[in-house]
Coordinates of C-alpha atoms in Angstrom, one line a residue:
Chain A
E28 CA -19.4 -102.0 -10.5
V29 CA -18.3 -102.5 -6.9
Q30 CA -20.2 -105.2 -5.1
L31 CA -20.0 -106.4 -1.5
V32 CA -22.2 -109.3 -0.5
E33 CA -22.3 -110.4 3.1
S34 CA -23.5 -113.8 4.4
G35 CA -23.5 -115.9 7.5
G36 CA -25.7 -113.9 9.8
G37 CA -28.4 -115.5 11.9
L38 CA -29.7 -116.3 15.4
V39 CA -27.1 -117.5 17.9
Q40 CA -27.3 -118.0 21.7
P41 CA -25.2 -115.9 24.0
G42 CA -21.7 -117.3 24.3
G43 CA -22.0 -118.8 20.8
S44 CA -20.0 -118.2 17.6
L45 CA -20.7 -117.1 14.1
R46 CA -18.6 -116.5 11.0
L47 CA -19.5 -113.7 8.6
S48 CA -18.3 -113.7 5.0
C49 CA -18.2 -110.9 2.4
A50 CA -17.7 -111.6 -1.3
A51 CA -16.2 -108.7 -3.2
S52 CA -16.3 -108.0 -6.9
G53 CA -15.9 -105.2 -9.3
F54 CA -12.5 -103.9 -8.0
T55 CA -9.0 -105.2 -7.2
F56 CA -9.8 -106.6 -3.7
S57 CA -6.1 -107.0 -2.7
S58 CA -5.5 -103.3 -3.2
Y59 CA -7.8 -102.1 -0.4
W60 CA -8.1 -102.0 3.3
M61 CA -11.4 -103.6 4.3
S62 CA -13.7 -102.9 7.3
W63 CA -16.6 -104.3 9.2
V64 CA -19.1 -101.8 10.6
R65 CA -22.2 -102.7 12.6
Q66 CA -25.5 -101.1 13.4
A67 CA -27.7 -102.2 16.3
P68 CA -31.4 -102.0 15.7
G69 CA -32.6 -98.4 15.7
K70 CA -29.1 -97.2 16.5
G71 CA -26.1 -95.5 14.7
L72 CA -23.1 -96.9 12.9
E73 CA -20.2 -98.4 14.9
W74 CA -16.9 -99.4 13.3
V75 CA -15.9 -102.9 14.4
A76 CA -12.6 -103.8 12.7
N77 CA -10.3 -103.3 9.7
I78 CA -7.6 -105.2 7.9
K79 CA -4.7 -104.1 5.7
Q80 CA -4.4 -105.2 2.1
D81 CA -2.1 -108.1 2.8
G82 CA -3.6 -108.9 6.2
S83 CA -0.5 -107.9 8.1
E84 CA -2.3 -105.3 10.2
K85 CA -5.7 -105.7 11.9
Y86 CA -7.4 -103.3 14.4
Y87 CA -10.5 -103.7 16.5
V88 CA -12.9 -101.5 18.5
D89 CA -12.3 -102.1 22.2
S90 CA -15.6 -103.9 22.8
V91 CA -14.8 -106.8 20.5
K92 CA -11.0 -107.2 21.1
G93 CA -10.2 -110.8 22.0
R94 CA -13.6 -112.1 20.8
F95 CA -13.7 -111.1 17.1
T96 CA -11.1 -111.9 14.4
I97 CA -11.1 -110.2 11.0
S98 CA -9.3 -112.0 8.1
R99 CA -9.2 -112.0 4.4
D100 CA -8.4 -114.3 1.5
N101 CA -7.3 -112.2 -1.5
A102 CA -7.3 -115.3 -3.8
K103 CA -11.0 -115.6 -3.2
N104 CA -11.8 -111.9 -3.0
S105 CA -13.3 -112.5 0.4
L106 CA -13.4 -110.9 3.8
Y107 CA -14.4 -112.6 7.0
L108 CA -15.3 -111.9 10.6
Q109 CA -15.1 -114.7 13.1
M110 CA -17.2 -113.8 16.2
N111 CA -16.8 -115.8 19.4
S112 CA -18.3 -115.4 22.9
L113 CA -21.2 -113.4 21.4
R114 CA -23.2 -111.2 23.7
A115 CA -26.7 -109.7 23.4
E116 CA -25.1 -106.3 22.7
D117 CA -23.5 -107.7 19.6
T118 CA -26.9 -107.9 18.0
A119 CA -26.8 -105.8 14.9
V120 CA -26.7 -105.6 11.1
Y121 CA -23.0 -106.1 10.1
Y122 CA -21.8 -104.3 7.0
C123 CA -18.8 -105.2 5.0
A124 CA -17.1 -102.0 3.7
R125 CA -14.3 -101.1 1.4
G126 CA -11.7 -98.8 2.8
G127 CA -11.3 -97.5 6.3
G128 CA -7.5 -97.9 6.5
S129 CA -6.5 -94.2 6.9
G130 CA -7.9 -90.7 7.0
W131 CA -7.1 -90.4 3.4
Y132 CA -8.9 -93.5 2.3
M133 CA -12.0 -94.0 4.4
I134 CA -15.0 -96.2 3.6
D135 CA -16.5 -95.6 0.2
Y136 CA -18.6 -98.6 -0.5
W137 CA -20.9 -100.7 1.7
G138 CA -22.5 -104.1 1.4
Q139 CA -26.2 -104.6 2.0
G140 CA -25.5 -106.0 5.5
T141 CA -26.3 -109.3 7.3
L142 CA -28.3 -109.4 10.6
V143 CA -26.8 -111.1 13.6
T144 CA -29.2 -111.7 16.5
V145 CA -27.8 -112.9 19.8
S146 CA -30.6 -114.2 22.0
S147 CA -31.6 -117.3 24.0
Chain B
Q24 CA -22.1 -92.4 23.3
S25 CA -20.6 -91.6 19.9
V26 CA -17.2 -90.0 19.6
L27 CA -18.5 -87.5 17.1
T28 CA -21.5 -85.4 18.1
Q29 CA -24.4 -84.7 15.8
P30 CA -27.9 -83.3 16.5
P31 CA -30.4 -86.3 16.6
S32 CA -32.8 -84.6 14.2
A33 CA -33.2 -81.8 11.6
S34 CA -36.0 -80.8 9.4
G35 CA -36.9 -78.5 6.5
T36 CA -39.5 -77.8 3.9
P37 CA -39.0 -78.6 0.2
G38 CA -36.6 -76.1 -1.5
Q39 CA -35.1 -75.0 1.8
R40 CA -31.5 -75.2 2.9
V41 CA -30.6 -77.2 5.9
T42 CA -27.3 -77.8 7.7
I43 CA -26.2 -80.7 9.9
S44 CA -23.3 -80.2 12.3
C45 CA -20.7 -82.7 13.5
S46 CA -18.4 -81.9 16.4
G47 CA -15.2 -83.9 17.3
S48 CA -11.8 -83.4 18.8
S49 CA -8.2 -82.8 17.8
S50 CA -7.6 -86.6 17.4
N51 CA -10.2 -87.0 14.7
I52 CA -11.8 -84.1 12.9
G53 CA -9.1 -81.7 14.0
S54 CA -6.4 -83.7 12.2
N55 CA -8.2 -85.8 9.6
Y56 CA -10.7 -85.5 6.8
V57 CA -14.4 -85.7 7.4
Y58 CA -16.7 -88.0 5.5
W59 CA -20.5 -87.9 5.3
Y60 CA -22.9 -90.9 4.6
Q61 CA -26.5 -91.0 3.7
Q62 CA -28.7 -93.9 4.8
L63 CA -32.1 -94.1 3.3
P64 CA -34.7 -96.1 5.2
G65 CA -34.0 -99.8 5.1
T66 CA -30.8 -99.5 3.1
A67 CA -27.1 -99.5 3.5
P68 CA -25.2 -96.3 4.0
K69 CA -23.9 -94.5 0.9
L70 CA -20.9 -92.1 0.7
L71 CA -22.1 -88.6 0.2
I72 CA -19.1 -86.4 0.9
Y73 CA -15.4 -87.4 1.2
R74 CA -12.3 -85.5 2.3
N75 CA -14.3 -82.7 3.9
N76 CA -16.0 -81.3 0.7
Q77 CA -15.6 -83.6 -2.2
R78 CA -18.6 -85.2 -3.9
P79 CA -18.4 -88.7 -5.4
S80 CA -19.7 -89.1 -9.0
G81 CA -23.5 -89.1 -9.0
V82 CA -24.0 -87.0 -5.9
P83 CA -25.9 -83.8 -6.7
D84 CA -24.2 -80.5 -6.0
R85 CA -27.1 -79.7 -3.7
F86 CA -25.0 -81.5 -1.1
S87 CA -21.9 -79.8 0.2
G88 CA -19.5 -80.3 3.1
S89 CA -17.2 -78.0 5.1
K90 CA -14.8 -78.3 8.0
S91 CA -13.4 -75.8 10.5
G92 CA -11.1 -76.8 13.3
T93 CA -12.7 -79.7 15.2
S94 CA -16.2 -79.3 13.6
A95 CA -17.8 -80.0 10.3
S96 CA -21.0 -79.4 8.5
L97 CA -23.1 -80.9 5.8
A98 CA -25.4 -78.5 3.9
I99 CA -28.3 -79.6 1.7
S100 CA -29.8 -76.9 -0.5
G101 CA -33.0 -77.1 -2.5
L102 CA -34.3 -79.8 -0.1
R103 CA -36.3 -82.6 -1.8
S104 CA -38.5 -85.3 -0.3
E105 CA -36.1 -88.0 -1.3
D106 CA -33.5 -86.4 0.9
E107 CA -35.3 -87.7 4.0
A108 CA -32.8 -90.1 5.5
D109 CA -30.3 -90.5 8.3
Y110 CA -27.0 -88.7 7.9
Y111 CA -23.7 -89.7 9.5
C112 CA -20.4 -88.0 9.8
A113 CA -17.2 -90.0 10.2
A114 CA -13.5 -89.5 10.5
W115 CA -10.3 -91.3 11.1
D116 CA -9.2 -91.1 14.7
D117 CA -5.5 -91.1 15.7
S118 CA -6.2 -92.5 19.2
L119 CA -5.6 -96.2 19.9
S120 CA -9.1 -97.1 20.9
A121 CA -10.9 -96.9 17.5
H122 CA -9.5 -96.1 14.1
V123 CA -12.8 -95.0 12.5
V124 CA -15.3 -93.0 14.4
F125 CA -18.9 -92.1 13.5
G126 CA -21.4 -89.5 14.7
G127 CA -24.6 -90.7 16.2
G128 CA -26.5 -89.8 13.1
T129 CA -29.0 -87.1 12.3
K130 CA -32.5 -88.0 11.1
L131 CA -33.6 -85.5 8.4
T132 CA -37.3 -85.0 8.0
V133 CA -38.7 -83.1 5.0
L134 CA -41.9 -81.5 6.1

């Protein structure tokens, strides 16, 4: 059974940093593109970033470029999102998701999400 | 403002057939597959339809997807109360600004 478990969310002040983690199990983690998707309170889904199987390619939505960094550790079956210079508009539930590396292989599994709140 | 356009709401009575539309452009729906996700209240999204019209194992055949040009639709037949949820369309986008684009979501109410 595919499982994605996020952690690391919480309350942070504007301008602060947070690192999200996602522990994957039930599939060969190193064979899949992985993504982060967020959902602001009461709003829709927004793709944030994705990373290739070997970490050699990474892409970001314009609003987080230069502030967020996606990474992975295939030996630990883990995905990460380092978030710096956080803003109020980054407040959202952040989902770890399998896939999202091409139109042929889009997101097929989601974690339960972790809430990030940016507020003073 | 979402890249893909969906109606914010839809409704139907039990047993009815409802459709939800999703409109995009040549860089996303027009040249790539469409995916649909169901998000029940308070839960994570779940894949409902992939590659325009394919259902993952376990998804009832009451759910079906179609695509034509730069638009797509999700149809739900034999509507049930447990279908009340938010539905999102998504597609890969060939532009440089975002690789994965979503619709704004449609809240389906079963009356």
